[in-house]
Each structure stands twice: as C-alpha cells, then as structure tokens.
CSV table of C-alpha atoms in Angstrom, one decimal:
chain,number,residue,atom,x,y,z
A,1,MET,CA,-18.8,3.2,-12.6
A,2,GLU,CA,-18.9,2.0,-16.1
A,3,LEU,CA,-15.1,1.8,-16.6
A,4,LEU,CA,-14.5,-0.3,-13.5
A,5,GLU,CA,-17.4,-2.7,-14.3
A,6,GLU,CA,-16.0,-3.2,-17.8
A,7,ARG,CA,-12.6,-3.9,-16.4
A,8,ILE,CA,-14.1,-6.4,-13.9
A,9,ARG,CA,-15.9,-8.2,-16.7
A,10,ARG,CA,-12.8,-8.3,-18.9
A,11,ASP,CA,-10.1,-9.2,-16.3
A,12,GLY,CA,-11.9,-10.5,-13.3
A,13,VAL,CA,-12.1,-14.2,-12.7
A,14,VAL,CA,-15.2,-15.7,-10.9
A,15,LYS,CA,-14.3,-18.6,-8.6
A,16,ALA,CA,-16.4,-21.0,-6.6
A,17,GLY,CA,-17.6,-19.8,-3.1
A,18,GLY,CA,-18.3,-16.2,-4.1
A,19,VAL,CA,-14.6,-15.4,-4.8
A,20,LEU,CA,-13.9,-12.7,-7.4
A,21,LYS,CA,-10.2,-12.5,-8.4
A,22,VAL,CA,-9.2,-9.0,-9.6
A,23,ASP,CA,-5.4,-9.3,-9.0
A,24,ALA,CA,-4.6,-8.3,-12.6
A,25,PHE,CA,-5.6,-4.7,-11.9
A,26,LEU,CA,-6.7,-4.1,-8.3
A,27,ASN,CA,-4.8,-6.0,-5.5
A,28,HIS,CA,-1.6,-7.5,-6.8
A,29,GLN,CA,-0.9,-5.8,-10.0
A,30,MET,CA,-2.4,-2.3,-9.7
A,31,ASP,CA,-3.6,-0.2,-12.7
A,32,ILE,CA,-2.7,3.3,-11.4
A,33,GLU,CA,-4.4,5.0,-14.3
A,34,LEU,CA,-7.6,3.2,-13.4
A,35,PHE,CA,-7.2,4.2,-9.7
A,36,SER,CA,-6.8,7.8,-10.9
A,37,GLN,CA,-10.1,7.7,-12.7
A,38,MET,CA,-11.7,6.0,-9.6
A,39,ALA,CA,-10.3,8.8,-7.5
A,40,GLU,CA,-11.9,11.4,-9.8
A,41,GLU,CA,-15.3,9.7,-9.5
A,42,TRP,CA,-15.0,9.7,-5.6
A,43,LYS,CA,-14.1,13.4,-5.8
A,44,ARG,CA,-17.3,14.0,-7.6
A,45,LEU,CA,-19.4,11.8,-5.3
A,46,PHE,CA,-17.9,13.3,-2.1
A,47,ALA,CA,-17.8,16.9,-3.4
A,48,GLY,CA,-18.2,19.6,-0.8
A,49,LYS,CA,-17.3,17.4,2.2
A,50,PRO,CA,-14.5,18.8,4.4
A,51,ILE,CA,-12.3,15.6,4.0
A,52,ASN,CA,-8.8,16.1,5.4
A,53,LYS,CA,-7.6,12.5,5.7
A,54,ILE,CA,-7.9,9.2,4.0
A,55,LEU,CA,-8.0,6.1,6.2
A,56,THR,CA,-7.4,2.6,4.8
A,57,ILE,CA,-6.1,-0.8,6.0
A,58,GLU,CA,-3.1,-2.7,4.8
A,59,ALA,CA,-2.2,-4.1,2.5
A,60,SER,CA,-4.4,-3.9,-0.7
A,61,GLY,CA,-6.2,-0.7,0.3
A,62,ILE,CA,-3.0,1.3,0.4
A,63,GLY,CA,-2.4,1.8,-3.3
A,64,ILE,CA,-5.9,3.0,-4.0
A,65,ALA,CA,-5.9,5.2,-0.9
A,66,ALA,CA,-2.5,6.8,-2.0
A,67,VAL,CA,-3.9,7.7,-5.4
A,68,VAL,CA,-7.2,9.0,-4.0
A,69,ALA,CA,-5.2,11.1,-1.5
A,70,HIS,CA,-3.1,12.5,-4.3
A,71,HIS,CA,-6.3,13.7,-6.0
A,72,PHE,CA,-7.8,15.1,-2.7
A,73,GLY,CA,-4.5,16.7,-1.6
A,74,VAL,CA,-4.6,15.1,1.9
A,75,PRO,CA,-2.5,12.5,3.8
A,76,VAL,CA,-3.3,8.8,4.2
A,77,VAL,CA,-3.3,6.9,7.4
A,78,PHE,CA,-3.2,3.1,7.0
A,79,ALA,CA,-4.3,0.8,9.9
A,80,LYS,CA,-1.9,-1.9,10.6
A,81,LYS,CA,-2.7,-5.6,11.1
A,82,THR,CA,-0.8,-7.3,13.8
A,83,GLN,CA,-1.0,-10.5,15.8
A,84,SER,CA,1.1,-9.3,18.7
A,85,ILE,CA,0.5,-5.9,20.1
A,86,ASN,CA,1.5,-4.2,23.3
A,87,LEU,CA,-1.4,-1.9,24.1
A,88,ASP,CA,0.2,1.1,25.8
A,89,GLY,CA,-2.4,3.8,25.3
A,90,THR,CA,-0.7,5.2,22.2
A,91,MET,CA,-2.8,3.1,19.8
A,92,TYR,CA,-6.5,2.8,18.9
A,93,SER,CA,-7.1,-0.9,18.4
A,94,THR,CA,-9.8,-3.2,17.4
A,95,ARG,CA,-10.1,-6.8,16.4
A,96,ILE,CA,-11.4,-8.0,13.1
A,97,GLN,CA,-12.0,-11.4,11.5
A,98,SER,CA,-10.8,-12.1,8.1
A,99,PHE,CA,-12.9,-14.7,6.3
A,100,THR,CA,-10.5,-14.7,3.4
A,101,HIS,CA,-7.6,-15.7,5.5
A,102,ASN,CA,-9.6,-17.4,8.3
A,103,ARG,CA,-7.8,-15.4,10.9
A,104,ILE,CA,-8.4,-12.8,13.6
A,105,TYR,CA,-6.3,-9.7,13.5
A,106,ASP,CA,-5.7,-6.9,15.9
A,107,VAL,CA,-5.8,-3.6,13.9
A,108,ILE,CA,-4.1,-0.5,15.2
A,109,VAL,CA,-3.8,3.2,14.4
A,110,SER,CA,-1.5,5.5,16.4
A,111,THR,CA,-3.4,8.1,18.4
A,112,ARG,CA,-1.0,10.7,17.0
A,113,PHE,CA,-2.5,10.3,13.5
A,114,LEU,CA,-6.3,10.4,14.1
A,115,GLY,CA,-8.3,12.7,16.3
A,116,PRO,CA,-11.4,14.8,16.8
A,117,ASP,CA,-10.3,17.4,14.2
A,118,ASP,CA,-10.2,14.7,11.4
A,119,HIS,CA,-12.8,14.4,8.7
A,120,VAL,CA,-12.1,11.1,7.3
A,121,LEU,CA,-12.8,9.3,4.0
A,122,ILE,CA,-12.4,5.6,4.4
A,123,ILE,CA,-11.1,3.8,1.3
A,124,ASP,CA,-10.8,0.1,0.6
A,125,ASP,CA,-10.7,-2.3,-2.3
A,126,PHE,CA,-13.4,-4.7,-1.3
A,127,LEU,CA,-16.5,-4.8,0.8
A,128,ALA,CA,-18.3,-8.1,1.5
A,129,ASN,CA,-19.5,-8.8,5.1
A,130,GLY,CA,-17.9,-5.5,6.2
A,131,CYS,CA,-15.8,-6.8,9.1
A,132,ALA,CA,-12.7,-4.8,8.2
A,133,LEU,CA,-14.7,-1.6,7.6
A,134,ARG,CA,-16.5,-1.9,10.9
A,135,GLY,CA,-13.1,-2.1,12.5
A,136,LEU,CA,-12.0,1.1,10.9
A,137,LEU,CA,-15.3,2.8,11.9
A,138,GLU,CA,-14.8,1.7,15.5
A,139,ILE,CA,-11.3,3.2,15.4
A,140,CYS,CA,-12.7,6.5,14.0
A,141,GLU,CA,-15.2,6.5,16.8
A,142,SER,CA,-12.5,5.9,19.5
A,143,ALA,CA,-10.6,8.8,17.9
A,144,GLY,CA,-13.6,11.1,17.9
A,145,ALA,CA,-13.0,11.6,14.1
A,146,THR,CA,-15.9,12.3,11.8
A,147,VAL,CA,-16.5,9.8,9.0
A,148,GLU,CA,-17.5,11.9,6.0
A,149,GLY,CA,-17.8,8.9,3.7
A,150,ILE,CA,-16.7,5.4,2.6
A,151,GLY,CA,-15.4,4.7,-0.8
A,152,ILE,CA,-15.2,1.1,-1.9
A,153,ALA,CA,-13.9,-0.2,-5.3
A,154,ILE,CA,-15.9,-3.4,-5.5
A,155,GLU,CA,-18.8,-4.3,-3.2
A,156,LYS,CA,-20.3,-7.8,-3.1
A,157,GLY,CA,-23.9,-6.8,-3.1
A,158,PHE,CA,-25.0,-10.4,-2.4
A,159,GLN,CA,-23.3,-10.2,1.1
A,160,PRO,CA,-24.9,-7.9,3.7
A,161,GLY,CA,-22.0,-5.5,4.7
A,162,GLY,CA,-22.8,-2.7,2.3
A,163,ASP,CA,-26.5,-2.5,2.8
A,164,GLU,CA,-26.2,-2.7,6.5
A,165,LEU,CA,-23.8,0.3,6.5
A,166,ARG,CA,-26.1,2.3,4.3
A,167,GLU,CA,-29.0,1.6,6.6
A,168,ALA,CA,-26.8,2.8,9.5
A,169,GLY,CA,-26.6,6.1,7.7
A,170,TYR,CA,-23.1,6.0,6.2
A,171,ASP,CA,-22.4,7.7,2.9
A,172,LEU,CA,-21.1,4.6,1.2
A,173,GLN,CA,-20.1,4.9,-2.4
A,174,SER,CA,-19.1,1.6,-4.1
A,175,LEU,CA,-17.9,2.1,-7.6
A,176,ALA,CA,-19.1,-1.4,-8.7
A,177,ILE,CA,-21.6,-3.5,-6.9
A,178,VAL,CA,-21.6,-7.2,-7.9
A,179,GLU,CA,-25.2,-8.5,-7.5
A,180,ALA,CA,-24.5,-12.1,-8.7
A,181,MET,CA,-21.6,-14.1,-10.2
A,182,ASP,CA,-21.7,-17.5,-11.9
A,183,PRO,CA,-18.4,-19.5,-11.6
A,184,ALA,CA,-19.6,-21.9,-14.3
A,185,THR,CA,-20.0,-19.3,-17.0
A,186,GLY,CA,-18.0,-16.5,-15.5
A,187,ALA,CA,-21.0,-14.2,-15.9
A,188,ILE,CA,-21.1,-11.2,-13.5
A,189,GLU,CA,-24.2,-9.1,-12.9
A,190,PHE,CA,-23.9,-5.6,-11.5
A,191,ARG,CA,-26.4,-3.6,-9.5
A,192,SER,CA,-27.6,-0.7,-11.6
B,1,MET,CA,17.2,15.0,-1.4
B,2,GLU,CA,17.1,18.1,0.8
B,3,LEU,CA,13.3,18.1,1.4
B,4,LEU,CA,13.3,14.5,2.6
B,5,GLU,CA,16.3,15.0,4.9
B,6,GLU,CA,14.7,18.1,6.4
B,7,ARG,CA,11.5,16.1,7.0
B,8,ILE,CA,13.4,13.3,8.7
B,9,ARG,CA,15.2,15.8,11.0
B,10,ARG,CA,11.9,17.4,11.9
B,11,ASP,CA,9.6,14.5,12.3
B,12,GLY,CA,11.8,11.4,12.5
B,13,VAL,CA,12.5,9.9,16.0
B,14,VAL,CA,15.8,8.1,16.7
B,15,LYS,CA,15.5,5.1,18.9
B,16,ALA,CA,18.0,2.8,20.4
B,17,GLY,CA,19.3,-0.1,18.3
B,18,GLY,CA,19.5,1.8,15.1
B,19,VAL,CA,15.8,2.3,14.8
B,20,LEU,CA,14.5,5.4,13.0
B,21,LYS,CA,10.8,6.0,13.4
B,22,VAL,CA,9.3,7.9,10.4
B,23,ASP,CA,5.7,6.9,10.9
B,24,ALA,CA,4.4,10.5,10.9
B,25,PHE,CA,5.0,10.8,7.2
B,26,LEU,CA,6.3,7.7,5.6
B,27,ASN,CA,5.0,4.3,6.8
B,28,HIS,CA,1.9,4.8,8.9
B,29,GLN,CA,0.7,8.3,8.1
B,30,MET,CA,1.8,9.0,4.5
B,31,ASP,CA,2.5,12.5,3.2
B,32,ILE,CA,1.4,12.1,-0.4
B,33,GLU,CA,2.6,15.5,-1.4
B,34,LEU,CA,6.1,14.6,-0.2
B,35,PHE,CA,5.8,11.2,-2.1
B,36,SER,CA,4.9,13.2,-5.2
B,37,GLN,CA,8.1,15.3,-4.9
B,38,MET,CA,10.1,12.1,-4.2
B,39,ALA,CA,8.6,10.6,-7.4
B,40,GLU,CA,9.7,13.6,-9.4
B,41,GLU,CA,13.2,13.3,-8.1
B,42,TRP,CA,13.3,9.6,-9.1
B,43,LYS,CA,11.9,10.6,-12.5
B,44,ARG,CA,14.9,12.9,-12.9
B,45,LEU,CA,17.4,10.3,-11.6
B,46,PHE,CA,16.1,7.4,-13.8
B,47,ALA,CA,15.4,9.6,-16.9
B,48,GLY,CA,15.8,7.8,-20.2
B,49,LYS,CA,15.3,4.3,-18.8
B,50,PRO,CA,12.6,2.2,-20.4
B,51,ILE,CA,10.8,1.6,-17.1
B,52,ASN,CA,7.4,-0.1,-17.7
B,53,LYS,CA,6.6,-1.4,-14.2
B,54,ILE,CA,7.1,-0.6,-10.6
B,55,LEU,CA,7.8,-3.5,-8.2
B,56,THR,CA,7.5,-3.2,-4.4
B,57,ILE,CA,6.7,-5.3,-1.4
B,58,GLU,CA,3.8,-5.0,1.0
B,59,ALA,CA,2.9,-3.2,3.1
B,60,SER,CA,4.7,0.1,3.5
B,61,GLY,CA,6.3,0.2,0.1
B,62,ILE,CA,2.9,0.2,-1.7
B,63,GLY,CA,1.9,3.9,-1.0
B,64,ILE,CA,5.2,5.3,-2.3
B,65,ALA,CA,5.1,2.9,-5.3
B,66,ALA,CA,1.6,3.9,-6.2
B,67,VAL,CA,2.5,7.6,-6.3
B,68,VAL,CA,5.7,6.9,-8.2
B,69,ALA,CA,3.8,4.8,-10.7
B,70,HIS,CA,1.3,7.7,-11.2
B,71,HIS,CA,4.2,9.9,-12.2
B,72,PHE,CA,5.8,7.3,-14.4
B,73,GLY,CA,2.5,6.3,-16.0
B,74,VAL,CA,3.1,2.6,-15.4
B,75,PRO,CA,1.4,-0.1,-13.3
B,76,VAL,CA,2.6,-1.4,-9.9
B,77,VAL,CA,3.1,-5.0,-8.8
B,78,PHE,CA,3.5,-5.6,-5.1
B,79,ALA,CA,5.0,-8.8,-3.8
B,80,LYS,CA,3.0,-10.4,-1.1
B,81,LYS,CA,4.3,-11.7,2.2
B,82,THR,CA,2.8,-15.0,3.3
B,83,GLN,CA,3.6,-17.7,5.7
B,84,SER,CA,1.6,-20.4,4.0
B,85,ILE,CA,1.9,-20.9,0.3
B,86,ASN,CA,1.0,-23.6,-2.0
B,87,LEU,CA,3.7,-23.5,-4.7
B,88,ASP,CA,1.8,-24.5,-7.8
B,89,GLY,CA,4.1,-23.1,-10.5
B,90,THR,CA,2.0,-19.9,-10.9
B,91,MET,CA,4.1,-17.9,-8.5
B,92,TYR,CA,7.7,-16.7,-8.3
B,93,SER,CA,8.7,-17.1,-4.7
B,94,THR,CA,11.6,-16.4,-2.4
B,95,ARG,CA,12.2,-16.4,1.3
B,96,ILE,CA,13.3,-13.3,3.2
B,97,GLN,CA,14.2,-12.6,6.8
B,98,SER,CA,12.7,-9.6,8.5
B,99,PHE,CA,15.0,-8.4,11.3
B,100,THR,CA,12.3,-5.8,12.3
B,101,HIS,CA,9.7,-8.5,13.0
B,102,ASN,CA,12.1,-11.3,13.7
B,103,ARG,CA,10.3,-13.6,11.2
B,104,ILE,CA,10.9,-15.4,8.0
B,105,TYR,CA,8.4,-14.7,5.2
B,106,ASP,CA,7.8,-16.3,1.9
B,107,VAL,CA,7.4,-13.6,-0.7
B,108,ILE,CA,5.4,-14.2,-3.9
B,109,VAL,CA,4.7,-12.6,-7.2
B,110,SER,CA,2.3,-14.2,-9.7
B,111,THR,CA,4.0,-15.3,-12.9
B,112,ARG,CA,1.2,-13.4,-14.8
B,113,PHE,CA,2.5,-10.0,-13.7
B,114,LEU,CA,6.2,-10.2,-14.2
B,115,GLY,CA,8.2,-11.5,-17.2
B,116,PRO,CA,11.1,-11.1,-19.7
B,117,ASP,CA,9.5,-8.0,-21.3
B,118,ASP,CA,9.4,-6.1,-18.1
B,119,HIS,CA,11.8,-3.2,-17.3
B,120,VAL,CA,11.4,-2.8,-13.6
B,121,LEU,CA,12.0,0.0,-11.1
B,122,ILE,CA,12.0,-1.4,-7.6
B,123,ILE,CA,10.7,1.0,-5.0
B,124,ASP,CA,10.8,0.6,-1.2
B,125,ASP,CA,10.6,2.8,1.9
B,126,PHE,CA,13.7,1.5,3.8
B,127,LEU,CA,17.0,-0.2,3.0
B,128,ALA,CA,19.1,-1.5,5.8
B,129,ASN,CA,20.7,-4.9,5.4
B,130,GLY,CA,18.9,-5.4,2.1
B,131,CYS,CA,17.1,-8.7,2.7
B,132,ALA,CA,13.8,-7.6,1.3
B,133,LEU,CA,15.4,-6.0,-1.7
B,134,ARG,CA,17.5,-9.1,-2.4
B,135,GLY,CA,14.2,-11.1,-2.4
B,136,LEU,CA,12.7,-8.8,-5.0
B,137,LEU,CA,15.9,-9.0,-7.1
B,138,GLU,CA,15.7,-12.8,-7.0
B,139,ILE,CA,12.1,-12.7,-8.1
B,140,CYS,CA,13.0,-10.4,-11.1
B,141,GLU,CA,15.8,-12.8,-12.0
B,142,SER,CA,13.4,-15.8,-11.9
B,143,ALA,CA,11.0,-13.8,-14.1
B,144,GLY,CA,13.7,-12.8,-16.6
B,145,ALA,CA,12.8,-9.2,-16.0
B,146,THR,CA,15.4,-6.4,-16.3
B,147,VAL,CA,16.0,-4.3,-13.2
B,148,GLU,CA,16.5,-0.7,-14.5
B,149,GLY,CA,17.0,0.7,-11.0
B,150,ILE,CA,16.1,0.7,-7.4
B,151,GLY,CA,14.6,3.7,-5.6
B,152,ILE,CA,14.7,3.8,-1.8
B,153,ALA,CA,13.3,6.6,0.4
B,154,ILE,CA,15.6,6.1,3.4
B,155,GLU,CA,18.8,4.1,3.4
B,156,LYS,CA,20.7,3.3,6.6
B,157,GLY,CA,24.2,3.9,5.4
B,158,PHE,CA,25.7,2.4,8.5
B,159,GLN,CA,24.3,-1.0,7.5
B,160,PRO,CA,25.8,-2.8,4.5
B,161,GLY,CA,22.8,-3.4,2.2
B,162,GLY,CA,23.1,-0.3,0.0
B,163,ASP,CA,26.8,-0.3,-0.6
B,164,GLU,CA,26.8,-4.0,-1.4
B,165,LEU,CA,24.0,-3.5,-4.0
B,166,ARG,CA,26.0,-0.6,-5.6
B,167,GLU,CA,29.1,-2.7,-5.8
B,168,ALA,CA,27.0,-5.4,-7.5
B,169,GLY,CA,26.3,-2.9,-10.2
B,170,TYR,CA,22.7,-1.9,-9.4
B,171,ASP,CA,21.6,1.7,-10.1
B,172,LEU,CA,20.4,2.3,-6.6
B,173,GLN,CA,19.1,5.8,-5.8
B,174,SER,CA,18.4,6.5,-2.1
B,175,LEU,CA,16.8,9.9,-1.5
B,176,ALA,CA,18.3,10.1,2.0
B,177,ILE,CA,21.2,8.1,3.4
B,178,VAL,CA,21.5,8.2,7.1
B,179,GLU,CA,25.2,7.8,8.0
B,180,ALA,CA,24.9,8.0,11.8
B,181,MET,CA,22.1,8.6,14.4
B,182,ASP,CA,22.4,9.3,18.1
B,183,PRO,CA,19.4,8.2,20.2
B,184,ALA,CA,20.6,10.3,23.2
B,185,THR,CA,20.5,13.6,21.3
B,186,GLY,CA,18.3,12.7,18.4
B,187,ALA,CA,21.0,14.0,16.0
B,188,ILE,CA,21.0,12.5,12.5
B,189,GLU,CA,23.9,12.8,10.1
B,190,PHE,CA,23.3,12.3,6.4
B,191,ARG,CA,25.7,11.2,3.7
B,192,SER,CA,26.5,14.1,1.4
C-alpha cells in the first residue's frame, strides 16, 4: 500500500538489529486517518469473506483493530497478555515469546467471546518471526473458529514469519513488506 | 447515557469487592458500534473545544480512544505501562498504582508526541480512585499541554476519583456513573 510505504519512509526510523521505529504514527502516536485508509484497503482485499469478528492482541494492535472493525461493522476481541493466570476452563490460552521484550507471556481469550460460529480476521501492527500470530492462530483453533484472513500493517520480509504463514495456506495481507533496511543510511526497500 | 447504562445492566456482571465486569462489550470484547455512539455523545459534550489530540493509556483505553479519535478527526497518543525504563530525557514519566493488578507501573509518553501546542481530551474506560487518570494529568502538565476535558465510559461514583477531579475543576464527562452495586442481586444503580 503506497500510502503506508510513503509514511514509513518519511516517519519511520531504522535502528540497528533490524528494528524499525514507527511510533510517530503506528504504535505510540496513532494516525487514525491513516488507519482508516488501511481499513479500506483490507476491506477490498478481504471482500466477500464472511468476517464477523476482528481478533488482535494487546496493546498496539488494538487501535488498528478498532478502526478496522468500525469499517467492517463487527466487534473486536483482543487477546490479553498476562504473566499470572488461573486456568479455570473459561479461557483459551497459549504461550508466546516476545523477542522485542525478551519475555514469555501467557495469552488468553475468554471462551465466551470466540467459538465455532466465528469467522475471524486477525489484525496486528507488526509481523516478524510470527510468534504472536501463531499464538492467535492456536487460540482460534482451540475455539473452533475459522480464520478468514490475517491483516498486518508492516511485515518484516527479511524474517521468516510471513512467508511461512503464506506457505501454510493463510490469506495473509501485509500492507507494507520491508525487504531490507540500512541503519547507516536509513534506506528502506519494500517488496513490490 | 441511556444506551450505555442499558448495556451495563444487560451484560455487566457485578462481583464482590466493588468489581463490575464489562468484558463482553468494553474491555475484552469491544462493541465498536457502541463506542461510535459514545464518541458522538462526547462530541456533543465537548463541542467547541479546540481538541487536537486524544490521550489514553494502554491497554483497554486504546480501542475507545481510537474510535473517539476517528469521530474527532485527530490522532491518539497512548501512554505505555512499563516496569523497566531508562529515563533518558525523551520521555515524560510518572508512576501509578493499579489496585486491580496490585502493582506499580511507570507510565511513559514520548516528548515527541505531546507538547505545549496540544489541546488534549483524555479518554479511558474506567474511573474509580483515579490513579491512572492522575498519572495522565501529570504527564500533560509536564508537557505543558492543555487538558480540554476527560471522557470516561464508566465511573464508579462510590469511589472518590471522579468527584475529586470535578472539584479540581476538570471538565469530566462520564457516560455512566455507577452509584451502587449489589453483588447478591446483580442490581446496579446509576447517578441521574
């Protein structure tokens, strides 16, 4: 998506170690007008699918998911990260590793809010190795929900998560795929 | 706001210890159509104020803030909770106590996204003792930003936070104020 790529070039900051900072518009300050145009693009890409729920994970996915849900006219469920859960059969749970924060989280969704009748569009801000996304997919599988598609704002194409999920058959639509970044010059190359 | 009060009566669950569970529509599953009508109500209540930014705190405030920002046509900044920060002068920070989670958080906002030109509407899902809100107000003060108003979905009127903030002169608009709740019967009484 041209508009998002332009914005990443303009306001994104390339750091060492494969880090791309987009906190000016995506995950600390959020440009809701941009999110709205991203939502319209996903509506086009997932047209005709019987999506009745958006699933995301706290915290930075929630803002994008809320705007997307507004455009699709469906509710959002956001998975919660926790480090202390009492598993009492009322929660789907899985464990994910965050490389960014070097931590392991339990991720939970109440069984009341996801089930076999749900046709889910998963939305998140970033996809790199795909750990968080795999956690959400596992939760959908536990719930018997159908994953109609996955919408990602920015995919790091130089990490394997996205291509592995496409090979596994998921309809994954990343609006910008970063193929390479140079922290010395700040140059960013997108997959065309 | 009638619509929100009705929804709380229908789908809210009163628990012992002054706990009101509204995870079916507000802070786990999110009813975006409801959020949209709440946003319209805040637009009416804060009409004429030169609001140019929505400020909230992760995680459950973000969804409401995003929909409100969509209606106001302004960006959102969400404060981040962290337990390990390197204070390097690029962040406003404050410390808040969460009674719900029995923890102390550092809360941060980048100095790049809040400043003296900002006219802020603070949005959050819940107000009880007001600790989180005081943290956000302190951050606005550090930034030299003007707080034009505070919009809360559900205020617990039997806890002091809301009335203290009104006495301090803030334009605080809670869409539903719970005056009393009975965990035995599930009855909820709203301030009229």
